[in-house]
Short mmCIF file of C-alpha atoms in Angstrom, two decimals:
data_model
loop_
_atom_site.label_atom_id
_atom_site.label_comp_id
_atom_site.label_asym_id
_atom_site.label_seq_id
_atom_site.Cartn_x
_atom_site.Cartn_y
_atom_site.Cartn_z
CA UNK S 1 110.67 228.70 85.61
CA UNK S 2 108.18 229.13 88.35
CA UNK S 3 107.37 232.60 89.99
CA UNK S 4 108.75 231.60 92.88
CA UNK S 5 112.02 231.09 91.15
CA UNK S 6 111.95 233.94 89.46
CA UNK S 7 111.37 235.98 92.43
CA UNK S 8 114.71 234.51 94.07
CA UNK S 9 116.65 235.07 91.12
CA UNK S 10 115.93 238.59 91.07
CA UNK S 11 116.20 239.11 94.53
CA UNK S 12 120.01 237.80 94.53
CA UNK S 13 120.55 240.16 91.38
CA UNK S 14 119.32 243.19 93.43
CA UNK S 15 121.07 242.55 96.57
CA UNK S 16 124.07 241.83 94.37
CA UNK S 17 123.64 245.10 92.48
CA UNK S 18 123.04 247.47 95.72
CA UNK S 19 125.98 245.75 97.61
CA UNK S 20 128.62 245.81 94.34
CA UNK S 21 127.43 249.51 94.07
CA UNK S 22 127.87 250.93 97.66
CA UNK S 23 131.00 248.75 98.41
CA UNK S 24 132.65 251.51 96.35
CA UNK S 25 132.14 254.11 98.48
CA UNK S 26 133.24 253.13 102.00
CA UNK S 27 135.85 251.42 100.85
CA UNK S 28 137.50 254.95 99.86
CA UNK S 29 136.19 256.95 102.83
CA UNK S 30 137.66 254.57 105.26
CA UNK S 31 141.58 254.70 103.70
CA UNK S 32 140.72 258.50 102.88
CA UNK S 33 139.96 259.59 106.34
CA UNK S 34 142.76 258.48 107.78
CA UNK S 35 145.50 259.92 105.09
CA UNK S 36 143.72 262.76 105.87
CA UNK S 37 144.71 262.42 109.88
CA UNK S 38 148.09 262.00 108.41
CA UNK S 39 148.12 265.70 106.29
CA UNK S 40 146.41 267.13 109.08
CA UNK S 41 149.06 266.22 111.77
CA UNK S 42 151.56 266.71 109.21
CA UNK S 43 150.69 270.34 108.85
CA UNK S 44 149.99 270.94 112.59
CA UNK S 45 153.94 269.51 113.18
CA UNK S 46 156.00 270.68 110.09
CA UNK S 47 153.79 273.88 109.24
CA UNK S 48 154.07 273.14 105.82
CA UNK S 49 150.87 274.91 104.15
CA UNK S 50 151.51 272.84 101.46
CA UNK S 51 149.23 269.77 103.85
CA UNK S 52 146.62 272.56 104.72
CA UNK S 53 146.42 272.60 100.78
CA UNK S 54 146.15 268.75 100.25
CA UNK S 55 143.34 268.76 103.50
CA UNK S 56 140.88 271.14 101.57
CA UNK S 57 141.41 269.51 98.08
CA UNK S 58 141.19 265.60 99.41
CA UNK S 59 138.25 266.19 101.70
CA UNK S 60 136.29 267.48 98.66
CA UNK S 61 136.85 264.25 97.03
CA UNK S 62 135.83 262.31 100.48
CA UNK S 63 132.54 264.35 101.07
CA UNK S 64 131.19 263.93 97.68
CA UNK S 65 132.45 259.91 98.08
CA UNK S 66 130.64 259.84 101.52
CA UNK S 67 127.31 261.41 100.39
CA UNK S 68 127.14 258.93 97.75
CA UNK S 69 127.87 256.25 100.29
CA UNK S 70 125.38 256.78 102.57
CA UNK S 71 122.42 257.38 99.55
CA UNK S 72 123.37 253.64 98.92
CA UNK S 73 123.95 252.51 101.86
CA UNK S 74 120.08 253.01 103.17
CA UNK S 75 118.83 251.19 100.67
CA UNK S 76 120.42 248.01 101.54
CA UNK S 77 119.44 248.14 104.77
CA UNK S 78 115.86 248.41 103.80
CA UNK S 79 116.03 245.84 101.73
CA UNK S 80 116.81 243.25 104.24
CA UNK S 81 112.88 243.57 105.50
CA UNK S 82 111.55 243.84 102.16
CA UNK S 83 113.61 241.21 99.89
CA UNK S 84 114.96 238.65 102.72
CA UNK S 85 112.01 238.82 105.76
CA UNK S 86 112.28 235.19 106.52
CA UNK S 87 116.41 235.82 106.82
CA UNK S 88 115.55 239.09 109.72
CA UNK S 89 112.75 236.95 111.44
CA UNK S 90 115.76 234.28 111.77
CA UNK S 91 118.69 236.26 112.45
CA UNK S 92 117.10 240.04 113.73
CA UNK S 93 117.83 239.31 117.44
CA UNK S 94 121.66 239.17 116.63
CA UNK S 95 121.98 241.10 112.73
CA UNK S 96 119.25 244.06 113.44
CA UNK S 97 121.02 245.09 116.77
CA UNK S 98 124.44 244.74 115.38
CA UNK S 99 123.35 247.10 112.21
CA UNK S 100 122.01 249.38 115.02
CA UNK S 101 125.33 249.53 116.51
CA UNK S 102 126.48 250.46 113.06
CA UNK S 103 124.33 253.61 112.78
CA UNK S 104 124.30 254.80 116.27
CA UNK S 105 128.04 254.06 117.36
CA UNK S 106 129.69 254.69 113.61
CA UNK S 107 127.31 256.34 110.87
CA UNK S 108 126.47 258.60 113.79
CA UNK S 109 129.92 259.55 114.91
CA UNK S 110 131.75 260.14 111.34
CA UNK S 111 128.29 262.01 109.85
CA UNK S 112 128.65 264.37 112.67
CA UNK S 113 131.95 265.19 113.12
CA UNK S 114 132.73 265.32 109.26
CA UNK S 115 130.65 268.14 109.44
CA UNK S 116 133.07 270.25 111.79
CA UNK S 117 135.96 268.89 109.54
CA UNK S 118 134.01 270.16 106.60
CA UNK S 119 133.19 273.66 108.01
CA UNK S 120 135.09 274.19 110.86
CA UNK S 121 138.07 275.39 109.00
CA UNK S 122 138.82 279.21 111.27
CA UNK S 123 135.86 278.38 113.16
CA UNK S 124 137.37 276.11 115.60
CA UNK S 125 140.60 275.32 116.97
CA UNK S 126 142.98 273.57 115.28
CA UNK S 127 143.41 271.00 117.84
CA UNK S 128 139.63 270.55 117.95
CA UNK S 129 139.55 270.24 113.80
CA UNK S 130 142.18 267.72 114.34
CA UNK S 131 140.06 265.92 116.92
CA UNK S 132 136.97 266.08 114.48
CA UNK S 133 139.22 264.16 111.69
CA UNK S 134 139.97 261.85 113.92
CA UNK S 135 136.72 260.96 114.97
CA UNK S 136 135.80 261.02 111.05
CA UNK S 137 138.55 258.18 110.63
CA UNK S 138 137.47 256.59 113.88
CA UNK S 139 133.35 256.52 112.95
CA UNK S 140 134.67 254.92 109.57
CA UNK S 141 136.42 251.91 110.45
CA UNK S 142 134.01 251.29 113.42
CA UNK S 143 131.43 251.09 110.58
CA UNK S 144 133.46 248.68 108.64
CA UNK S 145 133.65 246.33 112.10
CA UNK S 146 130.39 245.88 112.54
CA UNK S 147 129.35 245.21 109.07
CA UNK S 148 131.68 242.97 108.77
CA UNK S 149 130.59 241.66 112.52
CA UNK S 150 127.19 241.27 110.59
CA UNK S 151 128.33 239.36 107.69
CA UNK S 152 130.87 237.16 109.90
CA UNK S 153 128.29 235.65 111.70
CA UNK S 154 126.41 235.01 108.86
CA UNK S 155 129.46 232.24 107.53
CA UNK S 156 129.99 231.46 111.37
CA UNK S 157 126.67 231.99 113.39
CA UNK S 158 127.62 231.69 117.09
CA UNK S 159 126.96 233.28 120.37
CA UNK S 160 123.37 231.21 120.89
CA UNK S 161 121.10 228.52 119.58
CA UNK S 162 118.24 228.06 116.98
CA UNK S 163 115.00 227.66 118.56
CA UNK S 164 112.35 225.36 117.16
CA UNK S 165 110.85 228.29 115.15
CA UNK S 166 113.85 229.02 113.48
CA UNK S 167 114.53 232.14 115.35
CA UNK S 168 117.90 233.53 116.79
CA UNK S 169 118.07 233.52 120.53
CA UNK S 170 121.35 235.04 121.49
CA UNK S 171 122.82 233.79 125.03
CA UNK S 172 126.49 235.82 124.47
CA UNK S 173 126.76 239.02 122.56
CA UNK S 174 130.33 239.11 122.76
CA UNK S 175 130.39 235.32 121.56
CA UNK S 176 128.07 236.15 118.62
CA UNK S 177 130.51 239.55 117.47
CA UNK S 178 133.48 237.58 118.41
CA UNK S 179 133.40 234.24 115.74
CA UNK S 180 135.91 232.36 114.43
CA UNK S 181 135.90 234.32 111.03
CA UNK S 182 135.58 237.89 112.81
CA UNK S 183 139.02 238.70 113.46
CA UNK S 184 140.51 238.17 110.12
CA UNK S 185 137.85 238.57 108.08
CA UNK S 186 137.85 242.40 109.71
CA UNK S 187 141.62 242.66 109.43
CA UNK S 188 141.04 241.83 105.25
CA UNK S 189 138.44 244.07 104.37
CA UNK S 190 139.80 247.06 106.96
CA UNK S 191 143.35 246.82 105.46
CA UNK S 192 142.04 246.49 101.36
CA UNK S 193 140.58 249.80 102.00
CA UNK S 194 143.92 251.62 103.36
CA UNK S 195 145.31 249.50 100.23
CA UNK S 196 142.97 250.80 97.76
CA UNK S 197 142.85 254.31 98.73
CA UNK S 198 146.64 254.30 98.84
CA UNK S 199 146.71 253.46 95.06
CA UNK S 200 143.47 256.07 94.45
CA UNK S 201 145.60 258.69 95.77
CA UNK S 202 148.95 257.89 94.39
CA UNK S 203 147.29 257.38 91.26
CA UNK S 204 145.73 261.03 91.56
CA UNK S 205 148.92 262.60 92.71
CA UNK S 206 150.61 260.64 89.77
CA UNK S 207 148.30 261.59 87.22
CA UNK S 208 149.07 266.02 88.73
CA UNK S 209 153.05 264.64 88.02
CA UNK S 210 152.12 263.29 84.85
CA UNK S 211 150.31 266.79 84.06
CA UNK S 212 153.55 268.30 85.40
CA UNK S 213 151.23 270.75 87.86
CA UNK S 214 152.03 270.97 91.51
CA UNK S 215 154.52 268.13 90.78
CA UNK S 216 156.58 269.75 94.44
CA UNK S 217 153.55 269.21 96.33
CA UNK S 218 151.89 266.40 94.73
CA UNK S 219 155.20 264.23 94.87
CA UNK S 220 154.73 264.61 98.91
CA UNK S 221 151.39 262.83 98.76
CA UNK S 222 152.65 260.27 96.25
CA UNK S 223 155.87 258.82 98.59
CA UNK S 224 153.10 258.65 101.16
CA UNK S 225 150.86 256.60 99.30
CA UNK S 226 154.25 254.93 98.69
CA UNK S 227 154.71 254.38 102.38
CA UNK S 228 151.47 253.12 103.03
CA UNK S 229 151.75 250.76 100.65
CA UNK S 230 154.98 249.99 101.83
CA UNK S 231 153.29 248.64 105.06
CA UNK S 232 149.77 247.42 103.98
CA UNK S 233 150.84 245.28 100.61
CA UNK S 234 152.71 242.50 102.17
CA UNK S 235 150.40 242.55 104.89
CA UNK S 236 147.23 242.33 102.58
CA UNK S 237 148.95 239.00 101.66
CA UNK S 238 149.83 237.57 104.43
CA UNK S 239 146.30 238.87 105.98
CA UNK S 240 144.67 236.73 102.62
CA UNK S 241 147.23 233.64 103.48
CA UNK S 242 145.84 233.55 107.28
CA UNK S 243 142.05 234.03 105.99
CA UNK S 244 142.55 231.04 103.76
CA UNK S 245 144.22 228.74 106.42
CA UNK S 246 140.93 229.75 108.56
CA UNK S 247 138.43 228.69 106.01
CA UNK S 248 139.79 225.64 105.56
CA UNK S 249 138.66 224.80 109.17
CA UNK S 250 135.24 225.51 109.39
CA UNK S 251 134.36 226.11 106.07
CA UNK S 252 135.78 223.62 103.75
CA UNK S 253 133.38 223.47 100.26
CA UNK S 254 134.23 227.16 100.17
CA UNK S 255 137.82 226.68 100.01
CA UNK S 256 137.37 223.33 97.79
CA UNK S 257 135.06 225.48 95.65
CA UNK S 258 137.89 228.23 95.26
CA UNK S 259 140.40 225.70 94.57
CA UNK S 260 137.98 223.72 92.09
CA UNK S 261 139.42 220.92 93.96
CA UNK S 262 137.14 217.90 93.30
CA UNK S 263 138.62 214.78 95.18
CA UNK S 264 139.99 214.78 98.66
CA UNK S 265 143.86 213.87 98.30
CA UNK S 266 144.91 210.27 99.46
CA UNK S 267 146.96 209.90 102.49
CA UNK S 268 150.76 210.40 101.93
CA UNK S 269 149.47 212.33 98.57
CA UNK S 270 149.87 216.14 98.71
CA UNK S 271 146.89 218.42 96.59
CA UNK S 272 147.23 220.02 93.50
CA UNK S 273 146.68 223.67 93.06
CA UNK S 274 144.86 224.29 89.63
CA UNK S 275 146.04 227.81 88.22
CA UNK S 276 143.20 227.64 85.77
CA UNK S 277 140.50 225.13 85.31
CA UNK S 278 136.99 224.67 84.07
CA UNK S 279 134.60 223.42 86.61
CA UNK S 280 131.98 221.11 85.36
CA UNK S 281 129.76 220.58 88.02
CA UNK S 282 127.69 217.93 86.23
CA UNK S 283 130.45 215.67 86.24
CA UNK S 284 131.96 216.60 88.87
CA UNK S 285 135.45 217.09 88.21
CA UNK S 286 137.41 219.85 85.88
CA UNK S 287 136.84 219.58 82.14
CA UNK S 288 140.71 220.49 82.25
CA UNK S 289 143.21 222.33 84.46
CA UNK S 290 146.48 223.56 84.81
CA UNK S 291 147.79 222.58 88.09
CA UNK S 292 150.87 223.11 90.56
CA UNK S 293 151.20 219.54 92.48
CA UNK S 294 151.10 219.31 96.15
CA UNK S 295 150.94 223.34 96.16
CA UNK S 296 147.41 223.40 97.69
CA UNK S 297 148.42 220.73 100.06
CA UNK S 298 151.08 223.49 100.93
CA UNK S 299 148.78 226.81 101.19
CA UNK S 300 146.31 224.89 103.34
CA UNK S 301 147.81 222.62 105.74
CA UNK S 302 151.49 223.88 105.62
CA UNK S 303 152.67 220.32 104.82
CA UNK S 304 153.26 218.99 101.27
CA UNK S 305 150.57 215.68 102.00
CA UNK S 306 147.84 217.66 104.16
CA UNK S 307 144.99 216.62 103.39
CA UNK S 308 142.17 219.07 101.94
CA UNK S 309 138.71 217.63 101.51
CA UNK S 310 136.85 217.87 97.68
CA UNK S 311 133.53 218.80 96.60
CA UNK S 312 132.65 215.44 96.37
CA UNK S 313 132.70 214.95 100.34
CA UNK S 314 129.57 217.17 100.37
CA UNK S 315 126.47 216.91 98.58
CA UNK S 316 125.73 218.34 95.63
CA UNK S 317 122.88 220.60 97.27
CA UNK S 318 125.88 221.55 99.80
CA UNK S 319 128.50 222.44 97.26
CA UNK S 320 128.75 226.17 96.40
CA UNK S 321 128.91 227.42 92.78
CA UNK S 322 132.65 226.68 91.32
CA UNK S 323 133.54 229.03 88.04
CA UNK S 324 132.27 232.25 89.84
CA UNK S 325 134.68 232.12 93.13
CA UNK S 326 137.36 230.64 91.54
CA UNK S 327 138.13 232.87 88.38
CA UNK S 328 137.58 236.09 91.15
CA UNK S 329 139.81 234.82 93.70
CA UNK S 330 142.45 234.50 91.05
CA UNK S 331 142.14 237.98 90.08
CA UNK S 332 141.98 239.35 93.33
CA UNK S 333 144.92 237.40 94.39
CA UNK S 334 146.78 238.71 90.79
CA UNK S 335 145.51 241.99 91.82
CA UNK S 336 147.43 242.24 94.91
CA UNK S 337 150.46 240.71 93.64
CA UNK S 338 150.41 243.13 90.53
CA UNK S 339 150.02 245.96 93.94
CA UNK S 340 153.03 244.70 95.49
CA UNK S 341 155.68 244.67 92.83
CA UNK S 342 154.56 248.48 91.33
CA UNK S 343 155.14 249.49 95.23
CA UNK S 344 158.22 247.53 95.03
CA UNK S 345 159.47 249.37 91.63
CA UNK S 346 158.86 252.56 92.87
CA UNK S 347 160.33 251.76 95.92
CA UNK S 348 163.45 250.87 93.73
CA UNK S 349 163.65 254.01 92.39
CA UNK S 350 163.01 255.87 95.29
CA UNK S 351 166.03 254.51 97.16
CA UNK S 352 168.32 255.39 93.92
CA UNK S 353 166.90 259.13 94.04
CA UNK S 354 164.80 258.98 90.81
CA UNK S 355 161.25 260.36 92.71
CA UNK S 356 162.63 264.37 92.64
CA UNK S 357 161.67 267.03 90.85
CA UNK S 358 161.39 268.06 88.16
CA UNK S 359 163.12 264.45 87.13
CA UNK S 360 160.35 262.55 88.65
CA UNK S 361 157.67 263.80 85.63
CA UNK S 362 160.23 261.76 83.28
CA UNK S 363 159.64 258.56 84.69
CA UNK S 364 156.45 257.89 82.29
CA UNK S 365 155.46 254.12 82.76
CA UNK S 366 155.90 254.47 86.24
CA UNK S 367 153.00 257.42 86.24
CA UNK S 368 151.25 255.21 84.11
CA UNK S 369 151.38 252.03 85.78
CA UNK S 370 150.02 254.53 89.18
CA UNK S 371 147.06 255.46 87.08
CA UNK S 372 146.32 252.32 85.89
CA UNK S 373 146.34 251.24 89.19
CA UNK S 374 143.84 252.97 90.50
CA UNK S 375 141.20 251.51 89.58
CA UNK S 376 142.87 247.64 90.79
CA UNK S 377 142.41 247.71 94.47
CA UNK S 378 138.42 248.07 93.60
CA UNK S 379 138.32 245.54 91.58
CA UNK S 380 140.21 243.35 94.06
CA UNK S 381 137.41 244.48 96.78
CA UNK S 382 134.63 243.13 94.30
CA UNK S 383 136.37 239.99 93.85
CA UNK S 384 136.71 239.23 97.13
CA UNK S 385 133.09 239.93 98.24
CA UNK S 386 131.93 237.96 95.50
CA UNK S 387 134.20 235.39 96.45
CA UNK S 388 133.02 235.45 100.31
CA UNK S 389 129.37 235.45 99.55
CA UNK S 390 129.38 233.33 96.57
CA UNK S 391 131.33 230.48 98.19
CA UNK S 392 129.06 230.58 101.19
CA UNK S 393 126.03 229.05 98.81
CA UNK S 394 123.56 227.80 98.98
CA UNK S 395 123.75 229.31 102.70
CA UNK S 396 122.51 232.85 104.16
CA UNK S 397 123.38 231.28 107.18
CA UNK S 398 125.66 228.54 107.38
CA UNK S 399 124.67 225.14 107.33
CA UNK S 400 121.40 226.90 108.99
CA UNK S 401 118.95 229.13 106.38
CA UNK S 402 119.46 228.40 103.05
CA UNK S 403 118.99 231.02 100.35
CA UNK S 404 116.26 229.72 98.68
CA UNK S 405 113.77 229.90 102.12
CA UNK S 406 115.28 233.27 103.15
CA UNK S 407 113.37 235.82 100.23
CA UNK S 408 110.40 237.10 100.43
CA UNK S 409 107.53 235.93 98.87
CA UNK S 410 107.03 238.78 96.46
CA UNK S 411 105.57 238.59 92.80
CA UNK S 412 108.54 238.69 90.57
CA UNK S 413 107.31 242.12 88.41
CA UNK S 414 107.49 243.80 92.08
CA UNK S 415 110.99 242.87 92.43
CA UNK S 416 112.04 243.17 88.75
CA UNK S 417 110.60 246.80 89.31
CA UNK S 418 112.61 247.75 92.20
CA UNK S 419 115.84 246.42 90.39
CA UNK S 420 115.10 248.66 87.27
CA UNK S 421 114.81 251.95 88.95
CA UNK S 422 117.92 251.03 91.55
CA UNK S 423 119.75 250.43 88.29
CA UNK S 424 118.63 253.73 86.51
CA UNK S 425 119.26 255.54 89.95
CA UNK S 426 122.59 254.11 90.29
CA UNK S 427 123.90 255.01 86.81
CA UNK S 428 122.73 258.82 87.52
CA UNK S 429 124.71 258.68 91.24
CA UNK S 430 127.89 257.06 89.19
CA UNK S 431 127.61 259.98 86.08
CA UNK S 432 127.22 262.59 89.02
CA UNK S 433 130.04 261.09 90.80
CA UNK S 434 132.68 260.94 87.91
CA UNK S 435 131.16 264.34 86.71
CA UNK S 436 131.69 266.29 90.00
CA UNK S 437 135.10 264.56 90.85
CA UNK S 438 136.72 265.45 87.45
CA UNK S 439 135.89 268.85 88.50
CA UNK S 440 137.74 268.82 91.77
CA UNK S 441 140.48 267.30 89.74
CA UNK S 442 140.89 269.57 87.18
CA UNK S 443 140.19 272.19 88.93
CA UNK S 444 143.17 270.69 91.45
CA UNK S 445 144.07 272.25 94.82
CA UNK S 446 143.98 275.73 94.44
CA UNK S 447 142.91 277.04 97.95
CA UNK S 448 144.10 279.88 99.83
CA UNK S 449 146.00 279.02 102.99
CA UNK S 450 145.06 280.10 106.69
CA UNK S 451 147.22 282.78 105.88
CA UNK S 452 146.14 283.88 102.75
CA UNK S 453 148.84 282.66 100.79
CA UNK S 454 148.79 280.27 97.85
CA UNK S 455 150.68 277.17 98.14
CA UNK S 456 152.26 275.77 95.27
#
């Protein structure tokens, strides 16, 4: 293997490690800030203390998540000019501004307000705290929009032309922001973090149930978790169903690629959907599957004979890599279905009066099967990144830069440096993370009230 090679290779590991990494973080402030809106206005309305008490304990856990956010977060935007320069010369008119937006419209407006949410506790007025959480909330998911304005026009560039250089020239903002995959694509990622953190705190409050401490007040943020996912689980799927339709219209080898689906169905003859398969490019079919018939046919043209094009209708140097996207988008879709039915158990015994105390503590697989869930909804976020960016090879931009002319030209010991002290650095902001967060936790929510009391 050439230097050149080798530089690309480890290029694409970095990236992949600094994006895997920080994913975690926003993911959590995003659903986080706003179930914090929701304690906040539920203690301004019902007077409860008992939401007072969940604001100071839950914002501990989304400062410490935020910090560690943002510490990763700079990084990948500085590695766009050092790892990828031919990608910003291309796409900087369009990408650089839009990541711009992202710091000075979003970064900007949740860094500064979380820090009157923070501190502002008897400092300012409670309808001014309120405001401040909102605007934490808000400044979140406005970051998530425009990254994920960034990285939609990267599978759907629009908005302008390619010059002869190569070069970007936008001729409509608005065009460029709004692409085909925009919409949706936002929609996804913006409702799989109210999903996730809905299961992080359910989890939590499940696990203080479990411990049989604060069960009273803990059992309030667990049916609300239970709410949420009331709402957002069914429409994670549905969200996933739409995204999928979309693909299959301007991006087809991705969706072929997921599917493993090698030949383009005859006319009159619906597609198989493989449940599991094993991909051998080479040859250029499966080395076997396990398939559904027609079922494809069905999830991508809503007709039992639709027809959905194979690999083979692309060239090979077109076609994406196969095993990768399609064992992730299998878990992430198992993930969400595994989502839905706990929400629907619990919902179960909800309805038949099971979730009061002290009774509720008894119900010992369902506590578990909330802490084991936890962790899911990140691994489902993973999955479906990987699946997005892997299934867009061997495109930065598609059908426009290719991957393997968008690094830079950087001897490979540089970049093999770089990617051993990210990793060493990343493993200490993980250890601190899980160290100071299973101090909040045990610790639990023992702050005074306004008032001075203690809520239970």
């Amino acid at each position: 293997m050439n230097s050149s090679a080798t530089t690309l290779i480890l290029s694409r590991l970095q990236f992949t490690l600094t994006t895997m990494f920080h994913i975690i973080w926003p993911v959590l402030t995003i659903g986080l800030s706003l179930f914090l809106v929701i304690f906040e206005i539920l203690w301004m309305t019902t007077k409860e203390e008992v939401y007072y008490h969940h604001l100071r304990f839950w914002s501990q856990l989304l400062l410490l998540n935020f910090s560690i956010g943002v510490a990763t977060g700079l990084v990948m935007e500085f590695e766009f000019g050092t790892n990828w320069e031919p990608f910003t010369t291309a796409a900087g008119g369009f990408f650089g501004n839009v990541l711009g937006l992202e710091g000075t419209l979003a970064f900007m407006l949740e860094a500064g307000f979380l820090g009157i949410m923070m501190f502002g506790w008897k400092r300012v007025p409670k309808g001014v705290h309120l405001f401040a959480t909102i605007m934490v909330a808000v400044g979140g998911s406005l970051s998530a929009f425009w990254i994920l304005v960034a990285n939609s026009w990267m599978q759907y560039p629009s908005g302008g032309y390619f010059n002869a250089d190569g070069v970007f020239v936008v001729q409509s903002f608005w065009k460029a922001i709004d692409n085909p995959d925009m919409p949706v694509s936002t929609a996804h990622m913006w409702v799989a973090a109210i999903e996730t953190t809905a299961f992080v705190v359910g989890g939590i409050s499940a696990w203080f149930i479990w411990k049989r401490r604060h069960v009273e007040a803990f059992l309030k943020t667990f049916k609300i978790s239970l709410i949420v996912a009331i709402v957002v689980t069914p429409l994670q799927i549905f969200i996933g169903d739409t995204q999928g339709l979309r693909l299959n219209e301007f991006q087809p080898a991705k969706v072929a690629a997921i599917e493993a689906h090698w030949n383009t169905n005859r006319q009159g003859q619906g597609a198989p959907w493989n449940i599991v398969a094993w991909p051998d490019r080479q040859a250029q079919k499966n080395a076997w599957d396990l398939q559904i018939p027609n079922l494809l046919s069905i999830l991508e043209t809503r007709t039992l004979t639709g027809t959905v094009e194979g690999l083979k209708a692309f060239p090979r140097n077109d076609q994406p890599p196969i095993v990768i996207p399609f064992y992730a988008f299998r878990l992430m879709v198992l993930i969400g279905f595994l989502l839905f039915f706990l929400m629907l158990w619990t919902v179960i015994l909800w309805v038949r009066g099971r979730l009061r105390p002290p009774g509720v503590a008894d119900h010992r697989w369902l506590l578990y099967a909330w802490m084991a869930a936890l962790p899911l909804g990140y691994l489902a976020v993973e999955m479906g990144w990987i699946t997005r960016e892997e299934g867009r090879q061997p495109w930065v931009i598609y059908r426009v830069l290719r991957t393997a002319n968008a690094y830079s030209n950087l001897p490979p010991w540089a970049v093999g440096v770089s990617l051993g002290v990210l990793l060493v650095i990343y493993i200490g902001l993980a250890a601190a993370f899980i160290v100071y967060a299973r101090r909040i936790l045990v610790k639990g929510p023992d702050i005074p009230a306004p008032s001075g009391k203690e809520v239970s």
